[in-house]
Amino acid sequence: MTAGITDHKLDRLVHLLVKNATVVMPGPKIASEIGVSRSTVWEWIEKLRALGLAIKGHPRHGYQLEKLPDILVPSLVRSELPHGEIGHKIVHYFRTDSTNSAALQLDAQDGPHGTVVIAEEQTAGRGRLGREWYSEKSSGIYTSIILRPPLSPVAAPILTLLAGVAAHRAVRSATGLSVDVRWPNDLLVNGKKVCGILTEMKAELDRLHMVVLGIGINVNHRALPEELQEIATSLALEGGRRYSRLQVLTELFRDVERYYHMLLKEGNAAIVREWSAASSYAEGKRVRVKASGREYSGTTAGLDASGALKVLRDDGQPELLVAGEITELR
Ligand code: BTN
């Protein structure tokens, strides 16, 4: 599949096949309904098959889906969303370097508040602390949500926690798995990472122009690269079954919407409360901290009102973490 934003006609082709899944659709009928030539329909069907869509048939008889596809094209995502702000505009790629990079390039007109960028595959997915994010085709969720909040840049850390609580709620309700949140917003299942969040922003001193919540979830990976196997896993590996990416993704958008409104209405305290309820790391967890070039061990002691993590070092000194990385000490 070529790089570039997904042609909305290809999106319509998938939508048409899904909505008519019980019948064989003649090629010419599809071609005239979406306004492309029959040979383009054939070419696109082949591309969709290469992406794993089970489509029966050939040009002379017509096409029919053998089973509903787990593909995240805009028309299918939108049909599962209420009329909220998050996801009202969807930019979809079959392949892009990084959905965060794509989102950061959108101006206020092309990427208004609530716009989401989704990719089936990333060729240069970015993680926190300059790391790469493993982004296998069609197995995971790779999405970036654009927020344009009426907040100052000092409020940005709470949005990072907000993304974590939303992802926690979405993954838990779509899979029934028991999910933990490691500060600031890694999701863990059975102690291994299944979701990472990279928050980036464009701001002036007193005004946030745009916040991009970049969320990666390992959903149906059957294996992870060897170097990640100790620390990361997928929902399918832990749950012993495949999950609908479409369901996890649309729950995620709904939950980001829900917590965003909660933040604007009730303030930071609501997000701090939700985060603390979701995470075993909030209080009393023995951790190793790496932050600002220093490393030490200590015990977590709750969040402050901005979402920073309080840690009581083993030498008795209190620390307040605004960035950095923690791991559980066992
Ligand atoms: C982490 O290191 O834990 C953060 C990983 C964030 C990965 C997601 S995938 C979608 C979005 N686009 C990116 O390039 N990164 C984020």
mmCIF file of C-alpha atoms and ligand atoms in Angstrom:
data_model
loop_
_atom_site.group_PDB
_atom_site.id
_atom_site.type_symbol
_atom_site.label_atom_id
_atom_site.label_comp_id
_atom_site.label_asym_id
_atom_site.label_seq_id
_atom_site.Cartn_x
_atom_site.Cartn_y
_atom_site.Cartn_z
ATOM 1 C CA MET A 1 0.000 0.000 0.000
ATOM 2 C CA THR A 2 1.469 3.357 -0.958
ATOM 3 C CA ALA A 3 2.243 6.033 1.620
ATOM 4 C CA GLY A 4 -0.042 9.062 1.890
ATOM 5 C CA ILE A 5 -3.433 9.783 3.359
ATOM 6 C CA THR A 6 -5.963 7.087 2.515
ATOM 7 C CA ASP A 7 -8.066 7.975 -0.499
ATOM 8 C CA HIS A 8 -11.619 8.553 0.729
ATOM 9 C CA LYS A 9 -12.873 6.467 -2.195
ATOM 10 C CA LEU A 10 -10.910 3.482 -0.922
ATOM 11 C CA ASP A 11 -12.446 4.150 2.461
ATOM 12 C CA ARG A 12 -15.862 4.044 0.764
ATOM 13 C CA LEU A 13 -14.993 0.747 -0.918
ATOM 14 C CA VAL A 14 -14.304 -0.863 2.470
ATOM 15 C CA HIS A 15 -17.472 0.683 3.889
ATOM 16 C CA LEU A 16 -19.533 -0.621 0.956
ATOM 17 C CA LEU A 17 -18.149 -4.144 1.346
ATOM 18 C CA VAL A 18 -18.833 -4.110 5.083
ATOM 19 C CA LYS A 19 -22.371 -2.761 4.760
ATOM 20 C CA ASN A 20 -23.207 -5.331 2.037
ATOM 21 C CA ALA A 21 -21.335 -8.211 3.635
ATOM 22 C CA THR A 22 -24.172 -10.678 3.005
ATOM 23 C CA VAL A 23 -24.267 -10.240 -0.784
ATOM 24 C CA VAL A 24 -21.880 -10.504 -3.711
ATOM 25 C CA MET A 25 -21.368 -6.997 -5.090
ATOM 26 C CA PRO A 26 -20.716 -6.804 -8.832
ATOM 27 C CA GLY A 27 -17.504 -4.946 -9.725
ATOM 28 C CA PRO A 28 -19.251 -2.478 -12.074
ATOM 29 C CA LYS A 29 -21.779 -1.604 -9.372
ATOM 30 C CA ILE A 30 -18.998 -0.887 -6.874
ATOM 31 C CA ALA A 31 -17.126 1.130 -9.507
ATOM 32 C CA SER A 32 -20.117 3.330 -10.272
ATOM 33 C CA GLU A 33 -21.094 3.774 -6.605
ATOM 34 C CA ILE A 34 -17.701 5.099 -5.606
ATOM 35 C CA GLY A 35 -16.835 6.793 -8.891
ATOM 36 C CA VAL A 36 -13.704 4.928 -10.007
ATOM 37 C CA SER A 37 -12.941 2.562 -12.913
ATOM 38 C CA ARG A 38 -13.444 -1.209 -12.654
ATOM 39 C CA SER A 39 -9.715 -1.745 -12.924
ATOM 40 C CA THR A 40 -9.158 0.552 -9.937
ATOM 41 C CA VAL A 41 -11.679 -1.502 -7.954
ATOM 42 C CA TRP A 42 -9.732 -4.650 -8.837
ATOM 43 C CA GLU A 43 -6.430 -3.022 -7.933
ATOM 44 C CA TRP A 44 -7.784 -1.833 -4.565
ATOM 45 C CA ILE A 45 -9.339 -5.212 -3.772
ATOM 46 C CA GLU A 46 -5.894 -6.754 -4.290
ATOM 47 C CA LYS A 47 -4.335 -4.150 -1.977
ATOM 48 C CA LEU A 48 -6.935 -4.822 0.699
ATOM 49 C CA ARG A 49 -6.296 -8.564 0.392
ATOM 50 C CA ALA A 50 -2.597 -7.914 0.873
ATOM 51 C CA LEU A 51 -3.536 -6.166 4.116
ATOM 52 C CA GLY A 52 -5.293 -9.286 5.314
ATOM 53 C CA LEU A 53 -8.916 -8.560 4.352
ATOM 54 C CA ALA A 54 -10.686 -11.789 3.399
ATOM 55 C CA ILE A 55 -12.514 -10.860 0.166
ATOM 56 C CA LYS A 56 -14.033 -13.591 -2.009
ATOM 57 C CA GLY A 57 -14.616 -13.276 -5.740
ATOM 58 C CA HIS A 58 -13.114 -11.829 -8.882
ATOM 59 C CA PRO A 59 -13.899 -9.065 -11.403
ATOM 60 C CA ARG A 60 -16.396 -11.065 -13.496
ATOM 61 C CA HIS A 61 -18.654 -12.192 -10.658
ATOM 62 C CA GLY A 62 -18.215 -9.555 -8.015
ATOM 63 C CA TYR A 63 -16.839 -9.374 -4.502
ATOM 64 C CA GLN A 64 -17.947 -10.327 -1.012
ATOM 65 C CA LEU A 65 -16.312 -10.128 2.388
ATOM 66 C CA GLU A 66 -15.723 -13.508 4.012
ATOM 67 C CA LYS A 67 -15.557 -11.982 7.448
ATOM 68 C CA LEU A 68 -15.761 -8.499 8.905
ATOM 69 C CA PRO A 69 -12.344 -6.866 8.674
ATOM 70 C CA ASP A 70 -10.470 -5.352 11.593
ATOM 71 C CA ILE A 71 -9.316 -2.291 9.726
ATOM 72 C CA LEU A 72 -9.382 1.243 11.056
ATOM 73 C CA VAL A 73 -10.545 3.236 8.013
ATOM 74 C CA PRO A 74 -12.462 6.451 8.830
ATOM 75 C CA SER A 75 -15.951 5.336 7.802
ATOM 76 C CA LEU A 76 -15.828 2.251 10.044
ATOM 77 C CA VAL A 77 -14.341 4.130 13.001
ATOM 78 C CA ARG A 78 -16.862 6.938 12.667
ATOM 79 C CA SER A 79 -19.805 4.561 12.525
ATOM 80 C CA GLU A 80 -18.846 3.320 16.023
ATOM 81 C CA LEU A 81 -18.450 6.772 17.578
ATOM 82 C CA PRO A 82 -21.060 9.013 19.171
ATOM 83 C CA HIS A 83 -21.225 12.590 17.907
ATOM 84 C CA GLY A 84 -18.458 13.831 20.149
ATOM 85 C CA GLU A 85 -15.433 15.980 19.430
ATOM 86 C CA ILE A 86 -12.729 13.296 19.571
ATOM 87 C CA GLY A 87 -12.703 11.556 16.193
ATOM 88 C CA HIS A 88 -15.115 13.887 14.398
ATOM 89 C CA LYS A 89 -12.256 14.326 11.928
ATOM 90 C CA ILE A 90 -10.125 11.306 11.051
ATOM 91 C CA VAL A 91 -6.913 11.228 9.027
ATOM 92 C CA HIS A 92 -6.044 7.640 8.085
ATOM 93 C CA TYR A 93 -2.849 6.184 6.652
ATOM 94 C CA PHE A 94 -2.158 2.623 5.641
ATOM 95 C CA ARG A 95 1.478 3.469 6.247
ATOM 96 C CA THR A 96 3.207 6.555 7.596
ATOM 97 C CA ASP A 97 6.422 7.310 9.464
ATOM 98 C CA SER A 98 4.758 8.384 12.723
ATOM 99 C CA THR A 99 1.194 9.475 13.453
ATOM 100 C CA ASN A 100 2.589 12.001 15.965
ATOM 101 C CA SER A 101 4.763 13.582 13.276
ATOM 102 C CA ALA A 102 1.770 13.678 10.908
ATOM 103 C CA ALA A 103 -0.441 15.265 13.598
ATOM 104 C CA LEU A 104 2.147 17.898 14.518
ATOM 105 C CA GLN A 105 2.152 19.071 10.903
ATOM 106 C CA LEU A 106 -1.560 19.865 10.898
ATOM 107 C CA ASP A 107 -2.563 23.476 11.426
ATOM 108 C CA ALA A 108 -5.692 24.642 13.249
ATOM 109 C CA GLN A 109 -7.759 24.337 10.075
ATOM 110 C CA ASP A 110 -6.646 20.863 8.970
ATOM 111 C CA GLY A 111 -6.270 19.553 12.496
ATOM 112 C CA PRO A 112 -8.886 21.184 14.706
ATOM 113 C CA HIS A 113 -9.443 20.062 18.312
ATOM 114 C CA GLY A 114 -10.474 16.406 18.363
ATOM 115 C CA THR A 115 -8.854 15.398 15.062
ATOM 116 C CA VAL A 116 -7.342 11.931 15.195
ATOM 117 C CA VAL A 117 -4.598 10.463 13.014
ATOM 118 C CA ILE A 118 -4.625 6.683 12.632
ATOM 119 C CA ALA A 119 -2.151 4.376 10.857
ATOM 120 C CA GLU A 120 -2.232 0.645 10.132
ATOM 121 C CA GLU A 121 1.565 0.692 10.166
ATOM 122 C CA GLN A 122 4.331 3.124 11.213
ATOM 123 C CA THR A 123 7.781 2.997 9.666
ATOM 124 C CA ALA A 124 9.372 5.280 12.288
ATOM 125 C CA GLY A 125 7.082 5.103 15.328
ATOM 126 C CA ARG A 126 8.509 7.225 18.138
ATOM 127 C CA GLY A 127 8.562 6.360 21.833
ATOM 128 C CA ARG A 128 9.439 8.345 24.946
ATOM 129 C CA LEU A 129 13.052 9.263 25.707
ATOM 130 C CA GLY A 130 14.055 9.074 22.041
ATOM 131 C CA ARG A 131 13.216 5.389 21.700
ATOM 132 C CA GLU A 132 11.553 3.660 18.760
ATOM 133 C CA TRP A 133 8.033 2.263 18.962
ATOM 134 C CA TYR A 134 7.629 -1.164 17.368
ATOM 135 C CA SER A 135 4.662 -0.729 14.997
ATOM 136 C CA GLU A 136 3.831 -3.982 13.249
ATOM 137 C CA LYS A 137 1.303 -3.712 10.416
ATOM 138 C CA SER A 138 -2.370 -4.162 11.333
ATOM 139 C CA SER A 139 -1.596 -5.761 14.718
ATOM 140 C CA GLY A 140 -1.529 -2.710 16.912
ATOM 141 C CA ILE A 141 -3.229 0.626 17.368
ATOM 142 C CA TYR A 142 -1.153 3.634 16.336
ATOM 143 C CA THR A 143 -3.038 6.848 16.833
ATOM 144 C CA SER A 144 -2.499 10.503 17.690
ATOM 145 C CA ILE A 145 -5.228 12.676 19.140
ATOM 146 C CA ILE A 146 -5.042 16.434 18.665
ATOM 147 C CA LEU A 147 -6.238 18.565 21.568
ATOM 148 C CA ARG A 148 -6.360 22.345 21.523
ATOM 149 C CA PRO A 149 -7.193 23.000 25.180
ATOM 150 C CA PRO A 150 -7.837 26.392 26.729
ATOM 151 C CA LEU A 151 -4.997 25.754 29.173
ATOM 152 C CA SER A 152 -1.492 27.066 29.747
ATOM 153 C CA PRO A 153 1.596 24.930 29.031
ATOM 154 C CA VAL A 154 2.114 24.224 32.742
ATOM 155 C CA ALA A 155 -1.096 22.160 32.593
ATOM 156 C CA ALA A 156 0.328 19.786 29.981
ATOM 157 C CA PRO A 157 1.456 17.021 32.422
ATOM 158 C CA ILE A 158 -2.123 16.412 33.538
ATOM 159 C CA LEU A 159 -3.058 15.703 29.896
ATOM 160 C CA THR A 160 -0.395 13.005 29.872
ATOM 161 C CA LEU A 161 -2.044 11.349 32.876
ATOM 162 C CA LEU A 162 -5.469 11.862 31.298
ATOM 163 C CA ALA A 163 -4.351 9.845 28.261
ATOM 164 C CA GLY A 164 -3.199 7.090 30.615
ATOM 165 C CA VAL A 165 -6.492 6.828 32.501
ATOM 166 C CA ALA A 166 -8.467 6.892 29.254
ATOM 167 C CA ALA A 167 -6.350 4.115 27.728
ATOM 168 C CA HIS A 168 -6.625 2.147 30.978
ATOM 169 C CA ARG A 169 -10.409 2.317 30.996
ATOM 170 C CA ALA A 170 -10.684 1.530 27.273
ATOM 171 C CA VAL A 171 -8.396 -1.497 27.341
ATOM 172 C CA ARG A 172 -9.992 -2.859 30.491
ATOM 173 C CA SER A 173 -13.525 -2.578 29.192
ATOM 174 C CA ALA A 174 -12.747 -3.866 25.674
ATOM 175 C CA THR A 175 -10.771 -6.895 26.897
ATOM 176 C CA GLY A 176 -11.746 -7.599 30.503
ATOM 177 C CA LEU A 177 -8.023 -7.942 31.294
ATOM 178 C CA SER A 178 -6.604 -6.615 34.515
ATOM 179 C CA VAL A 179 -4.532 -3.554 33.579
ATOM 180 C CA ASP A 180 -2.128 -1.461 35.664
ATOM 181 C CA VAL A 181 -0.762 2.040 34.971
ATOM 182 C CA ARG A 182 2.901 2.808 35.574
ATOM 183 C CA TRP A 183 3.659 6.488 36.033
ATOM 184 C CA PRO A 184 3.206 8.517 34.000
ATOM 185 C CA ASN A 185 1.139 6.476 31.561
ATOM 186 C CA ASP A 186 2.451 3.061 30.535
ATOM 187 C CA LEU A 187 -0.202 0.350 30.620
ATOM 188 C CA LEU A 188 0.925 -3.015 31.953
ATOM 189 C CA VAL A 189 -0.704 -6.416 31.817
ATOM 190 C CA ASN A 190 0.884 -9.079 34.012
ATOM 191 C CA GLY A 191 3.769 -6.660 34.635
ATOM 192 C CA LYS A 192 4.629 -6.138 30.955
ATOM 193 C CA LYS A 193 3.962 -3.106 28.795
ATOM 194 C CA VAL A 194 1.050 -3.225 26.322
ATOM 195 C CA CYS A 195 0.584 0.490 25.692
ATOM 196 C CA GLY A 196 2.827 3.539 25.566
ATOM 197 C CA ILE A 197 1.919 7.194 25.237
ATOM 198 C CA LEU A 198 4.048 10.000 23.815
ATOM 199 C CA THR A 199 2.651 13.469 24.503
ATOM 200 C CA GLU A 200 4.050 16.261 22.375
ATOM 201 C CA MET A 201 2.991 19.870 22.068
ATOM 202 C CA LYS A 202 3.319 23.190 20.355
ATOM 203 C CA ALA A 203 3.073 26.117 22.729
ATOM 204 C CA GLU A 204 3.948 29.707 23.466
ATOM 205 C CA LEU A 205 4.875 30.831 26.950
ATOM 206 C CA ASP A 206 1.300 31.329 28.068
ATOM 207 C CA ARG A 207 -0.747 29.332 25.586
ATOM 208 C CA LEU A 208 -0.930 25.760 24.375
ATOM 209 C CA HIS A 209 -1.505 25.704 20.607
ATOM 210 C CA MET A 210 -1.765 21.985 20.271
ATOM 211 C CA VAL A 211 -1.218 18.882 22.326
ATOM 212 C CA VAL A 212 -0.735 15.568 20.548
ATOM 213 C CA LEU A 213 -1.512 12.445 22.554
ATOM 214 C CA GLY A 214 0.302 9.686 20.660
ATOM 215 C CA ILE A 215 -0.944 6.296 21.777
ATOM 216 C CA GLY A 216 0.436 2.910 20.778
ATOM 217 C CA ILE A 217 -1.302 -0.287 21.902
ATOM 218 C CA ASN A 218 -0.004 -3.804 21.216
ATOM 219 C CA VAL A 219 -3.278 -5.566 20.459
ATOM 220 C CA ASN A 220 -2.966 -8.694 18.307
ATOM 221 C CA HIS A 221 0.808 -9.183 18.015
ATOM 222 C CA ARG A 222 1.531 -12.894 18.084
ATOM 223 C CA ALA A 223 5.114 -12.249 19.148
ATOM 224 C CA LEU A 224 7.294 -9.253 19.912
ATOM 225 C CA PRO A 225 10.907 -8.839 18.839
ATOM 226 C CA GLU A 226 13.232 -10.782 21.118
ATOM 227 C CA GLU A 227 14.771 -7.692 22.699
ATOM 228 C CA LEU A 228 11.305 -6.562 23.883
ATOM 229 C CA GLN A 229 9.970 -9.884 25.125
ATOM 230 C CA GLU A 230 11.109 -9.382 28.729
ATOM 231 C CA ILE A 231 9.410 -6.012 29.102
ATOM 232 C CA ALA A 232 6.542 -5.901 26.606
ATOM 233 C CA THR A 233 3.620 -8.016 25.508
ATOM 234 C CA SER A 234 0.338 -7.743 23.603
ATOM 235 C CA LEU A 235 -3.287 -8.007 24.692
ATOM 236 C CA ALA A 236 -3.667 -11.153 22.558
ATOM 237 C CA LEU A 237 -0.615 -12.819 24.106
ATOM 238 C CA GLU A 238 -1.950 -12.157 27.607
ATOM 239 C CA GLY A 239 -5.633 -12.802 26.931
ATOM 240 C CA GLY A 240 -5.128 -15.872 24.753
ATOM 241 C CA ARG A 241 -7.410 -14.523 22.005
ATOM 242 C CA ARG A 242 -7.551 -11.793 19.384
ATOM 243 C CA TYR A 243 -9.357 -8.536 20.109
ATOM 244 C CA SER A 244 -11.127 -6.091 17.829
ATOM 245 C CA ARG A 245 -8.790 -3.146 17.284
ATOM 246 C CA LEU A 246 -11.805 -1.156 16.155
ATOM 247 C CA GLN A 247 -13.500 -1.682 19.515
ATOM 248 C CA VAL A 248 -10.409 -0.813 21.569
ATOM 249 C CA LEU A 249 -9.785 2.280 19.447
ATOM 250 C CA THR A 250 -13.320 3.628 19.567
ATOM 251 C CA GLU A 251 -13.534 3.022 23.327
ATOM 252 C CA LEU A 252 -10.265 4.940 23.634
ATOM 253 C CA PHE A 253 -11.643 7.947 21.755
ATOM 254 C CA ARG A 254 -14.806 7.931 23.872
ATOM 255 C CA ASP A 255 -12.787 7.737 27.076
ATOM 256 C CA VAL A 256 -10.428 10.550 26.079
ATOM 257 C CA GLU A 257 -13.536 12.626 25.414
ATOM 258 C CA ARG A 258 -15.018 11.694 28.782
ATOM 259 C CA TYR A 259 -11.899 12.520 30.825
ATOM 260 C CA TYR A 260 -11.198 15.691 28.848
ATOM 261 C CA HIS A 261 -14.632 17.042 29.793
ATOM 262 C CA MET A 262 -14.064 15.891 33.359
ATOM 263 C CA LEU A 263 -10.785 17.848 33.438
ATOM 264 C CA LEU A 264 -12.350 21.035 32.099
ATOM 265 C CA LYS A 265 -15.284 20.767 34.498
ATOM 266 C CA GLU A 266 -13.702 19.497 37.703
ATOM 267 C CA GLY A 267 -10.022 20.381 37.248
ATOM 268 C CA ASN A 268 -6.842 18.383 37.879
ATOM 269 C CA ALA A 269 -8.129 16.767 41.064
ATOM 270 C CA ALA A 270 -10.524 14.554 39.101
ATOM 271 C CA ILE A 271 -7.765 13.164 36.875
ATOM 272 C CA VAL A 272 -5.392 12.703 39.821
ATOM 273 C CA ARG A 273 -8.161 10.790 41.624
ATOM 274 C CA GLU A 274 -8.911 8.543 38.623
ATOM 275 C CA TRP A 275 -5.219 7.897 37.973
ATOM 276 C CA SER A 276 -4.560 6.997 41.606
ATOM 277 C CA ALA A 277 -7.475 4.556 41.578
ATOM 278 C CA ALA A 278 -6.202 2.888 38.395
ATOM 279 C CA SER A 279 -2.531 2.507 39.328
ATOM 280 C CA SER A 280 -0.732 0.278 41.798
ATOM 281 C CA TYR A 281 2.218 2.668 41.394
ATOM 282 C CA ALA A 282 0.474 5.612 43.053
ATOM 283 C CA GLU A 283 1.469 4.835 46.623
ATOM 284 C CA GLY A 284 3.700 2.465 48.527
ATOM 285 C CA LYS A 285 5.390 0.933 45.471
ATOM 286 C CA ARG A 286 9.115 0.221 45.701
ATOM 287 C CA VAL A 287 10.674 1.713 42.562
ATOM 288 C CA ARG A 288 13.931 2.462 40.803
ATOM 289 C CA VAL A 289 13.884 5.990 39.375
ATOM 290 C CA LYS A 290 15.829 7.359 36.394
ATOM 291 C CA ALA A 291 15.324 11.086 36.044
ATOM 292 C CA SER A 292 17.417 14.125 35.083
ATOM 293 C CA GLY A 293 20.531 11.999 34.714
ATOM 294 C CA ARG A 294 20.198 10.586 38.256
ATOM 295 C CA GLU A 295 19.232 7.137 39.456
ATOM 296 C CA TYR A 296 17.949 6.144 42.876
ATOM 297 C CA SER A 297 15.555 3.792 44.691
ATOM 298 C CA GLY A 298 12.586 4.751 46.807
ATOM 299 C CA THR A 299 8.896 4.326 47.530
ATOM 300 C CA THR A 300 6.070 6.151 45.774
ATOM 301 C CA ALA A 301 3.976 8.487 47.926
ATOM 302 C CA GLY A 302 1.072 9.737 45.763
ATOM 303 C CA LEU A 303 0.632 12.430 43.129
ATOM 304 C CA ASP A 304 0.646 16.165 43.743
ATOM 305 C CA ALA A 305 -2.082 18.381 42.271
ATOM 306 C CA SER A 306 -0.230 18.829 38.972
ATOM 307 C CA GLY A 307 0.190 15.085 38.445
ATOM 308 C CA ALA A 308 3.860 14.933 39.512
ATOM 309 C CA LEU A 309 4.832 11.753 41.377
ATOM 310 C CA LYS A 310 6.095 12.004 44.937
ATOM 311 C CA VAL A 311 8.859 9.536 45.767
ATOM 312 C CA LEU A 312 10.493 9.079 49.151
ATOM 313 C CA ARG A 313 14.084 8.059 48.488
ATOM 314 C CA ASP A 314 15.664 5.279 50.502
ATOM 315 C CA ASP A 315 18.034 7.876 52.006
ATOM 316 C CA GLY A 316 14.982 9.717 53.383
ATOM 317 C CA GLN A 317 14.960 12.585 50.888
ATOM 318 C CA PRO A 318 11.635 13.440 49.208
ATOM 319 C CA GLU A 319 11.597 13.908 45.396
ATOM 320 C CA LEU A 320 8.940 15.223 43.044
ATOM 321 C CA LEU A 321 9.054 13.649 39.574
ATOM 322 C CA VAL A 322 7.763 15.635 36.633
ATOM 323 C CA ALA A 323 9.524 13.536 34.007
ATOM 324 C CA GLY A 324 11.589 10.396 33.894
ATOM 325 C CA GLU A 325 11.127 6.719 34.178
ATOM 326 C CA ILE A 326 10.337 4.324 36.979
ATOM 327 C CA THR A 327 10.516 0.553 37.242
ATOM 328 C CA GLU A 328 9.209 -1.669 39.985
ATOM 329 C CA LEU A 329 11.761 -3.033 42.433
ATOM 330 C CA ARG A 330 10.948 -6.584 43.346
HETATM 331 C C1 BTN B 1 6.454 5.117 24.896
HETATM 332 O O1 BTN B 1 7.667 5.148 24.684
HETATM 333 O O2 BTN B 1 5.991 4.457 25.826
HETATM 334 C C2 BTN B 1 5.525 5.925 24.037
HETATM 335 C C3 BTN B 1 5.134 5.211 22.790
HETATM 336 C C4 BTN B 1 4.158 5.994 21.919
HETATM 337 C C5 BTN B 1 3.873 5.305 20.610
HETATM 338 C C6 BTN B 1 2.778 5.980 19.853
HETATM 339 S S1 BTN B 1 2.256 5.033 18.443
HETATM 340 C C7 BTN B 1 1.309 6.375 17.870
HETATM 341 C C8 BTN B 1 2.124 7.628 18.124
HETATM 342 N N1 BTN B 1 3.018 7.900 17.020
HETATM 343 C C9 BTN B 1 4.307 7.775 17.376
HETATM 344 O O3 BTN B 1 5.287 7.918 16.609
HETATM 345 N N2 BTN B 1 4.393 7.443 18.673
HETATM 346 C C10 BTN B 1 3.087 7.354 19.296
#
